[in-house]
Coordinates of C-alpha atoms and ligand atoms in Angstrom, one line a residue:
M1 CA 104.7 70.8 86.8
L2 CA 105.1 74.5 85.8
V3 CA 105.6 77.1 88.5
L4 CA 103.8 80.3 87.3
D5 CA 106.5 82.6 88.6
G6 CA 105.2 86.1 89.1
K7 CA 108.8 87.5 89.3
I8 CA 109.4 86.3 85.7
A9 CA 106.1 87.4 84.2
S10 CA 106.0 90.8 86.0
A11 CA 109.6 91.5 85.0
A12 CA 108.6 91.0 81.4
V13 CA 105.7 93.5 81.7
K14 CA 107.8 96.0 83.6
A15 CA 110.6 95.8 81.1
T16 CA 108.2 96.8 78.3
L17 CA 106.8 99.7 80.4
L18 CA 110.3 100.9 81.3
A19 CA 111.3 101.0 77.6
Q20 CA 108.1 103.1 77.0
T21 CA 108.9 105.6 79.8
Q22 CA 112.5 105.8 78.6
A23 CA 111.3 106.6 75.1
L24 CA 108.9 109.3 76.5
K25 CA 111.8 110.9 78.5
T26 CA 114.0 110.8 75.4
A27 CA 111.3 112.7 73.5
G28 CA 111.2 115.3 76.3
K29 CA 107.8 114.2 77.5
R30 CA 106.5 113.6 81.0
T31 CA 105.9 110.0 82.1
P32 CA 102.7 108.4 83.5
H33 CA 101.8 109.6 87.0
L34 CA 100.0 107.5 89.6
A35 CA 98.5 109.1 92.7
A36 CA 97.8 106.8 95.6
I37 CA 95.8 107.6 98.7
L38 CA 96.3 105.6 101.9
V39 CA 93.9 106.2 104.8
G40 CA 95.0 105.0 108.2
N41 CA 97.8 102.5 108.9
N42 CA 96.6 99.0 108.2
G43 CA 99.9 97.0 108.0
A44 CA 99.0 95.1 104.8
S45 CA 97.8 98.2 103.0
E46 CA 101.0 100.0 104.0
T47 CA 103.0 97.2 102.4
Y48 CA 101.0 97.1 99.2
V49 CA 101.0 100.9 98.7
A50 CA 104.8 101.1 99.4
S51 CA 105.3 98.3 96.8
K52 CA 103.1 100.1 94.2
V53 CA 105.2 103.4 94.7
K54 CA 108.5 101.5 94.5
N55 CA 107.4 99.7 91.3
C56 CA 106.4 103.1 89.8
E57 CA 110.0 104.3 90.4
E58 CA 111.5 101.1 88.9
T59 CA 109.5 101.6 85.7
G60 CA 110.1 105.3 85.3
F61 CA 106.6 106.4 86.4
E62 CA 105.9 109.4 88.5
S63 CA 104.0 108.7 91.8
T64 CA 102.4 110.7 94.6
L65 CA 101.5 109.1 97.9
V66 CA 99.0 110.9 100.1
R67 CA 98.6 109.6 103.6
L68 CA 95.5 110.5 105.6
D69 CA 94.7 109.7 109.2
A70 CA 92.3 106.9 110.0
D71 CA 89.8 109.3 111.6
I72 CA 89.8 111.8 108.6
A73 CA 86.4 113.1 107.6
E74 CA 85.0 111.6 104.5
N75 CA 84.8 114.9 102.7
V76 CA 88.5 115.5 103.1
L77 CA 89.2 112.3 101.3
L78 CA 86.7 113.2 98.6
E79 CA 88.2 116.6 98.1
K80 CA 91.7 115.1 97.7
I81 CA 90.3 112.8 95.0
I82 CA 88.6 115.8 93.2
E83 CA 91.9 117.6 93.4
F84 CA 93.6 114.7 91.6
N85 CA 90.7 114.4 89.1
N86 CA 91.3 118.1 88.2
N87 CA 95.1 117.8 88.0
P88 CA 96.1 117.2 84.3
L89 CA 99.5 115.9 85.5
V90 CA 97.9 113.0 87.3
D91 CA 96.9 110.0 85.1
G92 CA 95.8 107.4 87.6
I93 CA 94.2 107.6 91.0
L94 CA 94.1 104.8 93.5
V95 CA 92.5 104.7 97.0
Q96 CA 93.8 101.7 98.8
L97 CA 91.0 99.5 100.3
P98 CA 89.7 98.7 102.8
L99 CA 88.8 102.1 104.2
P100 CA 87.8 102.8 107.8
K101 CA 84.2 102.0 108.6
H102 CA 83.0 105.6 108.8
I103 CA 83.9 106.2 105.2
D104 CA 81.5 105.2 102.4
E105 CA 83.6 103.1 100.0
A106 CA 81.1 103.2 97.2
K107 CA 81.0 107.0 97.4
V108 CA 84.8 107.2 97.3
I109 CA 85.0 105.0 94.3
E110 CA 82.3 106.9 92.4
T111 CA 84.2 110.2 93.1
I112 CA 87.2 109.0 91.1
N113 CA 87.0 110.2 87.5
P114 CA 86.4 106.9 85.5
S115 CA 89.2 107.9 83.0
K116 CA 91.7 108.0 85.9
D117 CA 90.2 104.9 87.7
V118 CA 93.2 102.6 87.2
D119 CA 91.8 100.1 89.7
G120 CA 88.8 99.7 87.5
F121 CA 86.4 99.8 90.4
H122 CA 84.1 102.7 89.3
P123 CA 80.6 101.4 88.3
A124 CA 81.0 102.9 84.8
N125 CA 84.2 100.9 84.3
V126 CA 82.7 97.7 85.8
G127 CA 79.7 98.1 83.4
R128 CA 82.1 98.4 80.5
L129 CA 84.0 95.3 81.6
V130 CA 80.7 93.3 81.7
Q131 CA 79.8 94.5 78.2
G132 CA 83.3 93.7 76.8
L133 CA 84.1 97.4 76.1
P134 CA 87.5 98.9 76.5
T135 CA 88.1 99.7 80.2
F136 CA 90.5 99.4 83.1
I137 CA 90.5 95.8 84.1
P138 CA 90.9 95.6 88.0
A139 CA 94.6 95.1 88.7
T140 CA 94.5 91.6 90.2
P141 CA 92.3 89.9 87.5
Y142 CA 94.3 91.9 84.9
G143 CA 97.6 90.5 86.4
I144 CA 96.2 87.0 86.2
L145 CA 95.3 87.4 82.5
L146 CA 98.9 88.7 81.9
M147 CA 100.3 85.7 83.8
L148 CA 98.2 83.2 81.7
E149 CA 99.3 85.1 78.6
H150 CA 103.0 85.0 79.6
F151 CA 103.0 81.3 80.2
N152 CA 100.8 80.5 77.2
I153 CA 98.1 78.8 79.4
P154 CA 95.2 77.8 77.1
T155 CA 91.8 78.8 78.4
K156 CA 89.4 78.4 75.5
G157 CA 86.7 75.8 76.3
K158 CA 88.1 75.0 79.7
N159 CA 86.1 74.6 82.9
A160 CA 87.2 77.4 85.2
V161 CA 86.1 77.7 88.9
V162 CA 86.5 81.0 90.7
I163 CA 86.2 80.8 94.5
G164 CA 85.2 84.2 96.0
R165 CA 82.9 86.9 94.6
S166 CA 84.6 90.1 95.7
N167 CA 84.4 93.2 93.5
I168 CA 88.2 93.4 93.5
V169 CA 89.0 89.9 92.3
G170 CA 86.4 87.0 92.1
R171 CA 83.5 88.8 90.3
P172 CA 85.5 90.5 87.6
M173 CA 87.7 87.4 87.2
S174 CA 84.6 85.3 86.5
I175 CA 83.4 87.7 83.9
L176 CA 86.8 88.0 82.2
L177 CA 87.3 84.2 82.0
S178 CA 83.9 83.8 80.4
S179 CA 84.5 86.7 78.0
N180 CA 85.4 86.4 74.3
I181 CA 89.1 87.5 74.9
P182 CA 92.4 85.7 74.3
Q183 CA 92.6 84.5 78.0
G184 CA 88.9 83.9 78.2
N185 CA 86.2 81.7 76.6
C186 CA 86.0 79.4 79.6
T187 CA 82.9 77.9 81.1
V188 CA 82.9 79.6 84.5
T189 CA 81.5 78.6 87.9
L190 CA 81.7 81.3 90.5
C191 CA 81.7 79.7 94.0
H192 CA 81.1 81.5 97.3
S193 CA 80.3 81.0 101.0
H194 CA 76.8 79.5 100.1
T195 CA 78.0 77.1 97.4
T196 CA 77.1 73.5 98.1
H197 CA 79.4 70.7 96.9
L198 CA 82.3 73.1 96.5
K199 CA 84.9 70.4 96.7
S200 CA 83.4 68.3 93.9
I201 CA 82.9 71.4 91.7
C202 CA 86.6 72.2 92.1
A203 CA 87.6 68.6 91.4
Q204 CA 86.1 69.0 87.9
A205 CA 87.9 72.3 87.1
D206 CA 90.6 72.7 84.5
I207 CA 91.5 76.1 86.0
I208 CA 90.9 77.1 89.7
V209 CA 91.2 80.7 90.8
A210 CA 91.2 80.8 94.6
A211 CA 90.4 84.3 95.9
L212 CA 88.6 83.9 99.2
G213 CA 91.3 84.8 101.8
A214 CA 91.3 81.5 103.7
P215 CA 94.7 79.9 104.1
N216 CA 95.1 76.4 102.6
F217 CA 91.5 76.2 101.6
V218 CA 92.1 74.4 98.4
T219 CA 93.4 70.9 99.2
G220 CA 94.9 68.2 97.1
D221 CA 91.6 66.3 96.7
M222 CA 90.1 69.4 95.0
V223 CA 92.7 69.4 92.2
K224 CA 92.0 67.4 89.0
P225 CA 95.1 65.9 87.3
G226 CA 96.4 68.6 84.9
A227 CA 94.6 71.5 86.5
V228 CA 96.0 75.0 86.5
I229 CA 95.9 76.6 90.0
I230 CA 95.9 80.4 90.5
D231 CA 96.3 81.4 94.2
V232 CA 95.2 84.9 95.0
G233 CA 95.3 84.5 98.8
I234 CA 97.7 86.7 100.7
T235 CA 96.6 86.2 104.4
R236 CA 99.0 87.1 107.1
V237 CA 99.3 84.3 109.7
E238 CA 101.2 84.6 112.9
D239 CA 104.7 83.1 112.9
P240 CA 106.9 83.9 115.9
T241 CA 109.9 82.4 114.0
S242 CA 109.8 85.1 111.3
K243 CA 111.3 88.5 111.8
K244 CA 108.1 90.3 111.0
G245 CA 106.1 88.0 113.3
F246 CA 103.9 86.7 110.4
R247 CA 104.0 84.8 107.2
I248 CA 102.0 85.2 104.0
K249 CA 99.8 82.2 103.3
G250 CA 97.9 81.5 100.1
D251 CA 94.4 80.1 99.7
V252 CA 95.9 76.9 98.3
N253 CA 97.8 74.1 100.0
Y254 CA 100.7 74.3 97.6
E255 CA 102.4 71.0 98.4
E256 CA 99.1 69.0 98.1
A257 CA 97.9 70.9 95.0
S258 CA 101.2 70.5 93.2
V259 CA 100.9 66.8 93.1
N260 CA 98.1 66.9 90.5
A261 CA 98.4 70.4 89.1
S262 CA 100.0 71.1 85.7
A263 CA 100.8 74.7 86.7
I264 CA 100.5 76.6 89.9
T265 CA 101.2 80.1 91.3
P266 CA 103.4 80.4 94.4
V267 CA 102.6 82.6 97.4
P268 CA 104.4 84.9 97.8
G269 CA 105.9 85.5 94.4
G270 CA 102.9 84.8 92.2
V271 CA 99.7 86.8 91.6
G272 CA 100.7 89.6 94.0
L273 CA 103.5 90.7 91.7
M274 CA 101.2 90.5 88.7
T275 CA 98.7 92.8 90.4
I276 CA 101.3 95.6 90.4
A277 CA 102.1 94.8 86.7
G278 CA 98.3 95.2 85.9
L279 CA 98.1 98.5 87.8
L280 CA 101.2 99.9 86.0
K281 CA 99.8 98.9 82.6
N282 CA 96.5 100.6 83.5
T283 CA 98.3 103.8 84.5
M284 CA 100.1 103.7 81.2
K285 CA 96.8 103.3 79.4
A286 CA 95.3 106.2 81.2
Y287 CA 98.3 108.3 80.3
E288 CA 98.1 107.3 76.6
A289 CA 94.3 108.0 76.5
A290 CA 94.8 111.5 78.0
H291 CA 97.5 112.3 75.5
L292 CA 95.5 111.1 72.5
S293 CA 92.4 113.1 73.3
Ligands
GUN1 N1 93.0 96.3 98.4 C1 93.2 95.1 98.0 N2 93.5 95.0 96.7 C2 93.4 96.2 96.2 C3 93.5 96.8 94.9 O1 93.8 96.1 93.9 N3 93.3 98.1 94.8 C4 93.0 98.9 95.9 N4 92.8 100.2 95.7 N5 92.8 98.4 97.1 C5 93.0 97.1 97.3

């Protein structure tokens, strides 16, 4: 069984990006610049944003992190986004989700200039993804495609089951896997909370992408011999024996699933690292597009 190691696959992507930023610096040019906005102090969001900023540094990107209080007025956030939209030295803008309840997430996403929307969440970019046009692929699905590419996992003609229909992962992943792209051309079933016979649907899958946020949801009996298992789950579960007081759990029961699987992503150390690789690649794309136009 092959462990789809995110450390290995993301290191390969980041090495290419680092070579690109070094070449830019040698040529006396500025490097791609990601601006991240974090509202409030959700523990998981803090960790993710800190990791995104650290990875920018490691690959020679510029980054700016703006922190806003949880009770900030919506228009203050929108104004910050507009400021970044208008700043030619910012290539990519990211607003970490989820946002506090009083802020309209859709309005925030629609305020980001689509050409700087490196999360690929803007409706214009989602529309382009659906139509197979060049766009920013949301970072987690993009990271999964990069993972499949790195480990040469064949997808053409396979039965893929995606569990979870979020705008961030499940929905775009289902569209990409069904698209006519190198890591696509699957027959896709998108399962969600109202799906009946979910277990038997999964048991027929050649590829399972679990993105529902329920620890150990995918059990051994749902994994067909030879299936490829992509675990997107990153739920924090209490663990008094750990220093932080919690552990990260995936959506897949790794021990059970590994019995039948031909390949599986670990948690942590799998898809999470690829999400950052996808985000960095999108930021480089935004930079390149801005410098070609
Ligand atoms: N929250 C969870 N995943 C993501 C992501 O990929 N981008 C942003 N902006 N927020 C998230």
